[in-house]
Amino acid sequence: MATDAHSGSPDLPTDEPVHVEGTDHLDEIVAEHDVVLVDFYADWCGPCKMLEPVIEALAEETEAVMAKVDVDRYQQLAGAYGVRGVPTLVLFADGEQVEQQTGVLPADRLRNLIEEYTNE
């Protein structure tokens, strides 16, 4: 099902995180996919680096799309989502923001959160 659900964007890999290239790009990703987890991160952030392998694993293991937003590069986008600290994770389901968490969350907690929305 994952490949069918994502067939509208053949250039968008769903088994690895997608680096967001601005507001319009994020809006497209959210509109085209049922469940999207957005990781607002910074290259200098130690906790963000700890979270990176978790995000990569979730991209492979779940049906959700993992999207990454560099807060230094896209400050206005981060501001639009009220990001005050990194990492901040924002979960979208059916085009709507349903969760927002700041800080590193354990992989199993993130997986359960995603599965709440992908297994409906």
Short mmCIF file of N, CA and C in Angstrom, two decimals:
data_model
loop_
_atom_site.label_atom_id
_atom_site.label_comp_id
_atom_site.label_asym_id
_atom_site.label_seq_id
_atom_site.Cartn_x
_atom_site.Cartn_y
_atom_site.Cartn_z
N MET A 1 0.81 -1.19 0.00
CA MET A 1 0.00 0.00 0.00
C MET A 1 0.85 1.26 0.00
N ALA A 2 2.00 1.21 0.63
CA ALA A 2 2.84 2.41 0.73
C ALA A 2 3.20 2.93 -0.65
N THR A 3 3.54 2.04 -1.57
CA THR A 3 3.93 2.52 -2.89
C THR A 3 2.74 3.10 -3.64
N ASP A 4 1.54 2.51 -3.47
CA ASP A 4 0.35 3.06 -4.11
C ASP A 4 0.02 4.44 -3.55
N ALA A 5 0.12 4.58 -2.24
CA ALA A 5 -0.23 5.85 -1.60
C ALA A 5 0.72 6.97 -2.01
N HIS A 6 1.91 6.62 -2.41
CA HIS A 6 2.91 7.64 -2.73
C HIS A 6 3.21 7.72 -4.22
N SER A 7 2.40 7.06 -5.04
CA SER A 7 2.71 7.02 -6.46
C SER A 7 2.59 8.37 -7.15
N GLY A 8 1.92 9.34 -6.52
CA GLY A 8 1.78 10.66 -7.12
C GLY A 8 3.09 11.43 -7.17
N SER A 9 4.06 11.03 -6.37
CA SER A 9 5.35 11.70 -6.32
C SER A 9 6.46 10.68 -6.51
N PRO A 10 6.71 10.25 -7.74
CA PRO A 10 7.72 9.21 -7.94
C PRO A 10 9.12 9.63 -7.53
N ASP A 11 9.36 10.95 -7.47
CA ASP A 11 10.70 11.42 -7.09
C ASP A 11 10.83 11.58 -5.58
N LEU A 12 9.77 11.31 -4.82
CA LEU A 12 9.80 11.46 -3.37
C LEU A 12 9.97 10.08 -2.72
N PRO A 13 11.17 9.78 -2.23
CA PRO A 13 11.37 8.49 -1.58
C PRO A 13 10.63 8.47 -0.25
N THR A 14 9.95 7.38 0.04
CA THR A 14 9.20 7.30 1.28
C THR A 14 9.92 6.48 2.34
N ASP A 15 11.04 5.87 1.97
CA ASP A 15 11.76 5.04 2.94
C ASP A 15 12.99 5.75 3.50
N GLU A 16 13.08 7.04 3.27
CA GLU A 16 14.13 7.85 3.87
C GLU A 16 13.60 9.26 4.08
N PRO A 17 14.16 10.00 5.03
CA PRO A 17 13.66 11.35 5.29
C PRO A 17 13.80 12.27 4.08
N VAL A 18 12.82 13.15 3.93
CA VAL A 18 12.80 14.12 2.83
C VAL A 18 13.19 15.47 3.41
N HIS A 19 14.18 16.12 2.80
CA HIS A 19 14.59 17.45 3.26
C HIS A 19 13.69 18.50 2.61
N VAL A 20 13.00 19.24 3.46
CA VAL A 20 12.03 20.23 3.01
C VAL A 20 12.76 21.44 2.46
N GLU A 21 12.27 21.95 1.34
CA GLU A 21 12.89 23.08 0.66
C GLU A 21 12.03 24.34 0.73
N GLY A 22 11.32 24.52 1.83
CA GLY A 22 10.52 25.73 2.00
C GLY A 22 9.07 25.42 2.32
N THR A 23 8.29 26.49 2.55
CA THR A 23 6.90 26.36 2.96
C THR A 23 6.06 25.62 1.94
N ASP A 24 6.17 25.98 0.66
CA ASP A 24 5.37 25.34 -0.37
C ASP A 24 5.68 23.85 -0.46
N HIS A 25 6.95 23.51 -0.34
CA HIS A 25 7.36 22.10 -0.40
C HIS A 25 6.74 21.32 0.77
N LEU A 26 6.78 21.88 1.97
CA LEU A 26 6.18 21.21 3.12
C LEU A 26 4.68 21.06 2.91
N ASP A 27 4.03 22.10 2.44
CA ASP A 27 2.58 22.03 2.18
C ASP A 27 2.25 20.92 1.19
N GLU A 28 3.07 20.78 0.14
CA GLU A 28 2.89 19.72 -0.85
C GLU A 28 3.01 18.34 -0.22
N ILE A 29 4.05 18.15 0.57
CA ILE A 29 4.29 16.85 1.21
C ILE A 29 3.11 16.49 2.11
N VAL A 30 2.66 17.44 2.91
CA VAL A 30 1.55 17.20 3.83
C VAL A 30 0.26 16.90 3.06
N ALA A 31 0.04 17.62 1.95
CA ALA A 31 -1.18 17.42 1.16
C ALA A 31 -1.18 16.08 0.43
N GLU A 32 -0.01 15.61 0.01
CA GLU A 32 0.07 14.41 -0.82
C GLU A 32 0.16 13.11 -0.04
N HIS A 33 0.38 13.17 1.27
CA HIS A 33 0.59 11.95 2.05
C HIS A 33 -0.31 11.94 3.27
N ASP A 34 -0.76 10.75 3.63
CA ASP A 34 -1.71 10.61 4.74
C ASP A 34 -1.11 11.03 6.08
N VAL A 35 0.10 10.54 6.37
CA VAL A 35 0.74 10.82 7.65
C VAL A 35 2.16 11.31 7.39
N VAL A 36 2.49 12.47 7.97
CA VAL A 36 3.81 13.07 7.80
C VAL A 36 4.33 13.49 9.17
N LEU A 37 5.54 13.06 9.49
CA LEU A 37 6.22 13.52 10.71
C LEU A 37 7.31 14.48 10.28
N VAL A 38 7.22 15.72 10.75
CA VAL A 38 8.19 16.76 10.39
C VAL A 38 9.14 16.95 11.57
N ASP A 39 10.42 16.83 11.28
CA ASP A 39 11.49 17.02 12.26
C ASP A 39 12.12 18.39 12.00
N PHE A 40 11.83 19.36 12.87
CA PHE A 40 12.49 20.67 12.81
C PHE A 40 13.79 20.51 13.58
N TYR A 41 14.92 20.68 12.90
CA TYR A 41 16.23 20.38 13.49
C TYR A 41 17.24 21.48 13.14
N ALA A 42 18.40 21.38 13.78
CA ALA A 42 19.54 22.24 13.44
C ALA A 42 20.79 21.37 13.42
N ASP A 43 21.70 21.67 12.50
CA ASP A 43 22.93 20.88 12.36
C ASP A 43 23.79 20.92 13.62
N TRP A 44 23.73 22.03 14.38
CA TRP A 44 24.56 22.19 15.57
C TRP A 44 23.95 21.56 16.81
N CYS A 45 22.76 21.01 16.70
CA CYS A 45 21.99 20.51 17.85
C CYS A 45 22.33 19.06 18.16
N GLY A 46 22.91 18.83 19.34
CA GLY A 46 23.27 17.47 19.76
C GLY A 46 22.08 16.54 19.85
N PRO A 47 20.98 16.93 20.53
CA PRO A 47 19.80 16.06 20.58
C PRO A 47 19.22 15.75 19.18
N CYS A 48 19.33 16.71 18.26
CA CYS A 48 18.85 16.48 16.89
C CYS A 48 19.65 15.35 16.24
N LYS A 49 20.96 15.35 16.49
CA LYS A 49 21.82 14.30 15.93
C LYS A 49 21.48 12.94 16.53
N MET A 50 21.10 12.93 17.82
CA MET A 50 20.69 11.69 18.47
C MET A 50 19.38 11.17 17.87
N LEU A 51 18.51 12.07 17.46
CA LEU A 51 17.21 11.70 16.91
C LEU A 51 17.29 11.25 15.46
N GLU A 52 18.33 11.67 14.75
CA GLU A 52 18.42 11.40 13.31
C GLU A 52 18.30 9.91 12.96
N PRO A 53 19.04 8.99 13.62
CA PRO A 53 18.87 7.57 13.25
C PRO A 53 17.47 7.04 13.56
N VAL A 54 16.81 7.60 14.55
CA VAL A 54 15.44 7.19 14.87
C VAL A 54 14.52 7.59 13.73
N ILE A 55 14.66 8.82 13.24
CA ILE A 55 13.84 9.32 12.12
C ILE A 55 14.10 8.47 10.87
N GLU A 56 15.36 8.15 10.61
CA GLU A 56 15.70 7.32 9.44
C GLU A 56 15.07 5.94 9.55
N ALA A 57 15.12 5.34 10.74
CA ALA A 57 14.53 4.01 10.95
C ALA A 57 13.01 4.07 10.77
N LEU A 58 12.38 5.11 11.31
CA LEU A 58 10.93 5.24 11.17
C LEU A 58 10.51 5.42 9.71
N ALA A 59 11.34 6.08 8.93
CA ALA A 59 11.06 6.25 7.50
C ALA A 59 11.00 4.89 6.82
N GLU A 60 11.89 3.99 7.22
CA GLU A 60 11.92 2.65 6.63
C GLU A 60 10.81 1.76 7.17
N GLU A 61 10.49 1.90 8.45
CA GLU A 61 9.60 0.95 9.13
C GLU A 61 8.13 1.31 9.08
N THR A 62 7.79 2.57 8.87
CA THR A 62 6.39 2.98 8.93
C THR A 62 5.91 3.46 7.57
N GLU A 63 4.61 3.66 7.48
CA GLU A 63 4.03 4.18 6.24
C GLU A 63 4.04 5.70 6.20
N ALA A 64 4.46 6.31 7.29
CA ALA A 64 4.49 7.77 7.34
C ALA A 64 5.70 8.30 6.56
N VAL A 65 5.57 9.51 6.07
CA VAL A 65 6.68 10.20 5.42
C VAL A 65 7.39 11.02 6.49
N MET A 66 8.72 10.91 6.54
CA MET A 66 9.52 11.71 7.46
C MET A 66 10.05 12.91 6.68
N ALA A 67 9.79 14.10 7.19
CA ALA A 67 10.27 15.32 6.55
C ALA A 67 11.16 16.07 7.54
N LYS A 68 12.25 16.65 7.04
CA LYS A 68 13.19 17.36 7.91
C LYS A 68 13.27 18.82 7.47
N VAL A 69 13.18 19.72 8.45
CA VAL A 69 13.26 21.16 8.19
C VAL A 69 14.42 21.72 8.99
N ASP A 70 15.40 22.29 8.29
CA ASP A 70 16.55 22.94 8.92
C ASP A 70 16.09 24.32 9.41
N VAL A 71 16.01 24.48 10.74
CA VAL A 71 15.46 25.73 11.29
C VAL A 71 16.35 26.94 11.02
N ASP A 72 17.64 26.71 10.83
CA ASP A 72 18.52 27.84 10.51
C ASP A 72 18.29 28.32 9.08
N ARG A 73 18.02 27.41 8.20
CA ARG A 73 17.81 27.76 6.79
C ARG A 73 16.39 28.28 6.55
N TYR A 74 15.43 27.72 7.27
CA TYR A 74 14.01 28.06 7.06
C TYR A 74 13.41 28.60 8.36
N GLN A 75 13.95 29.72 8.82
CA GLN A 75 13.52 30.31 10.09
C GLN A 75 12.05 30.72 10.07
N GLN A 76 11.57 31.27 8.97
CA GLN A 76 10.17 31.69 8.91
C GLN A 76 9.23 30.48 8.99
N LEU A 77 9.60 29.40 8.35
CA LEU A 77 8.79 28.19 8.40
C LEU A 77 8.73 27.64 9.83
N ALA A 78 9.89 27.61 10.48
CA ALA A 78 9.93 27.16 11.87
C ALA A 78 9.08 28.07 12.75
N GLY A 79 9.18 29.36 12.53
CA GLY A 79 8.39 30.32 13.29
C GLY A 79 6.90 30.14 13.08
N ALA A 80 6.50 29.80 11.87
CA ALA A 80 5.08 29.60 11.57
C ALA A 80 4.49 28.44 12.36
N TYR A 81 5.33 27.49 12.75
CA TYR A 81 4.88 26.35 13.54
C TYR A 81 5.20 26.50 15.02
N GLY A 82 5.63 27.69 15.41
CA GLY A 82 5.88 27.95 16.82
C GLY A 82 7.07 27.19 17.39
N VAL A 83 8.03 26.87 16.53
CA VAL A 83 9.21 26.13 16.99
C VAL A 83 10.09 27.07 17.81
N ARG A 84 10.27 26.73 19.07
CA ARG A 84 11.09 27.55 19.97
C ARG A 84 12.33 26.80 20.43
N GLY A 85 12.36 25.50 20.18
CA GLY A 85 13.50 24.68 20.54
C GLY A 85 13.63 23.53 19.56
N VAL A 86 14.81 22.99 19.45
CA VAL A 86 15.02 21.86 18.55
C VAL A 86 15.57 20.68 19.34
N PRO A 87 15.23 19.48 18.95
CA PRO A 87 14.29 19.16 17.88
C PRO A 87 12.84 19.38 18.29
N THR A 88 12.03 19.79 17.33
CA THR A 88 10.58 19.83 17.49
C THR A 88 10.00 18.93 16.41
N LEU A 89 9.10 18.05 16.82
CA LEU A 89 8.46 17.12 15.91
C LEU A 89 6.99 17.50 15.77
N VAL A 90 6.54 17.61 14.52
CA VAL A 90 5.16 17.95 14.23
C VAL A 90 4.58 16.82 13.39
N LEU A 91 3.46 16.26 13.84
CA LEU A 91 2.83 15.15 13.13
C LEU A 91 1.56 15.64 12.44
N PHE A 92 1.44 15.32 11.16
CA PHE A 92 0.27 15.66 10.36
C PHE A 92 -0.43 14.37 9.97
N ALA A 93 -1.75 14.36 10.05
CA ALA A 93 -2.56 13.25 9.57
C ALA A 93 -3.69 13.83 8.73
N ASP A 94 -3.83 13.32 7.52
CA ASP A 94 -4.87 13.80 6.59
C ASP A 94 -4.83 15.31 6.41
N GLY A 95 -3.61 15.87 6.33
CA GLY A 95 -3.44 17.28 6.05
C GLY A 95 -3.57 18.20 7.25
N GLU A 96 -3.86 17.65 8.42
CA GLU A 96 -4.05 18.46 9.63
C GLU A 96 -2.95 18.18 10.65
N GLN A 97 -2.48 19.21 11.33
CA GLN A 97 -1.52 19.01 12.41
C GLN A 97 -2.24 18.37 13.59
N VAL A 98 -1.73 17.21 14.06
CA VAL A 98 -2.39 16.49 15.14
C VAL A 98 -1.54 16.39 16.40
N GLU A 99 -0.23 16.58 16.28
CA GLU A 99 0.66 16.48 17.44
C GLU A 99 1.83 17.43 17.25
N GLN A 100 2.41 17.89 18.36
CA GLN A 100 3.66 18.64 18.32
C GLN A 100 4.40 18.38 19.63
N GLN A 101 5.65 17.95 19.51
CA GLN A 101 6.49 17.62 20.66
C GLN A 101 7.85 18.27 20.49
N THR A 102 8.40 18.77 21.58
CA THR A 102 9.75 19.31 21.56
C THR A 102 10.65 18.39 22.37
N GLY A 103 11.83 18.12 21.83
CA GLY A 103 12.79 17.25 22.51
C GLY A 103 12.87 15.89 21.86
N VAL A 104 13.81 15.10 22.35
CA VAL A 104 14.02 13.76 21.80
C VAL A 104 13.02 12.82 22.45
N LEU A 105 12.28 12.12 21.61
CA LEU A 105 11.34 11.11 22.10
C LEU A 105 11.90 9.73 21.77
N PRO A 106 11.62 8.73 22.62
CA PRO A 106 12.09 7.38 22.32
C PRO A 106 11.45 6.85 21.04
N ALA A 107 12.17 6.00 20.34
CA ALA A 107 11.70 5.45 19.06
C ALA A 107 10.35 4.77 19.19
N ASP A 108 10.16 3.98 20.26
CA ASP A 108 8.89 3.26 20.40
C ASP A 108 7.72 4.22 20.61
N ARG A 109 7.95 5.30 21.32
CA ARG A 109 6.88 6.30 21.52
C ARG A 109 6.52 6.98 20.20
N LEU A 110 7.52 7.33 19.41
CA LEU A 110 7.25 7.93 18.10
C LEU A 110 6.54 6.95 17.18
N ARG A 111 7.00 5.71 17.18
CA ARG A 111 6.38 4.68 16.33
C ARG A 111 4.90 4.52 16.71
N ASN A 112 4.61 4.45 18.02
CA ASN A 112 3.22 4.31 18.48
C ASN A 112 2.38 5.51 18.08
N LEU A 113 2.95 6.70 18.17
CA LEU A 113 2.26 7.92 17.79
C LEU A 113 1.90 7.88 16.30
N ILE A 114 2.86 7.50 15.48
CA ILE A 114 2.62 7.40 14.03
C ILE A 114 1.57 6.34 13.74
N GLU A 115 1.68 5.19 14.40
CA GLU A 115 0.76 4.09 14.13
C GLU A 115 -0.67 4.41 14.55
N GLU A 116 -0.84 5.32 15.49
CA GLU A 116 -2.20 5.76 15.86
C GLU A 116 -2.92 6.32 14.64
N TYR A 117 -2.18 6.94 13.75
CA TYR A 117 -2.78 7.61 12.60
C TYR A 117 -2.65 6.81 11.31
N THR A 118 -1.71 5.87 11.23
CA THR A 118 -1.57 5.09 9.99
C THR A 118 -2.40 3.82 10.03
N ASN A 119 -2.84 3.39 11.20
CA ASN A 119 -3.59 2.14 11.31
C ASN A 119 -5.07 2.35 11.58
N GLU A 120 -5.60 3.47 11.13
CA GLU A 120 -7.02 3.74 11.38
C GLU A 120 -7.89 2.90 10.48
#
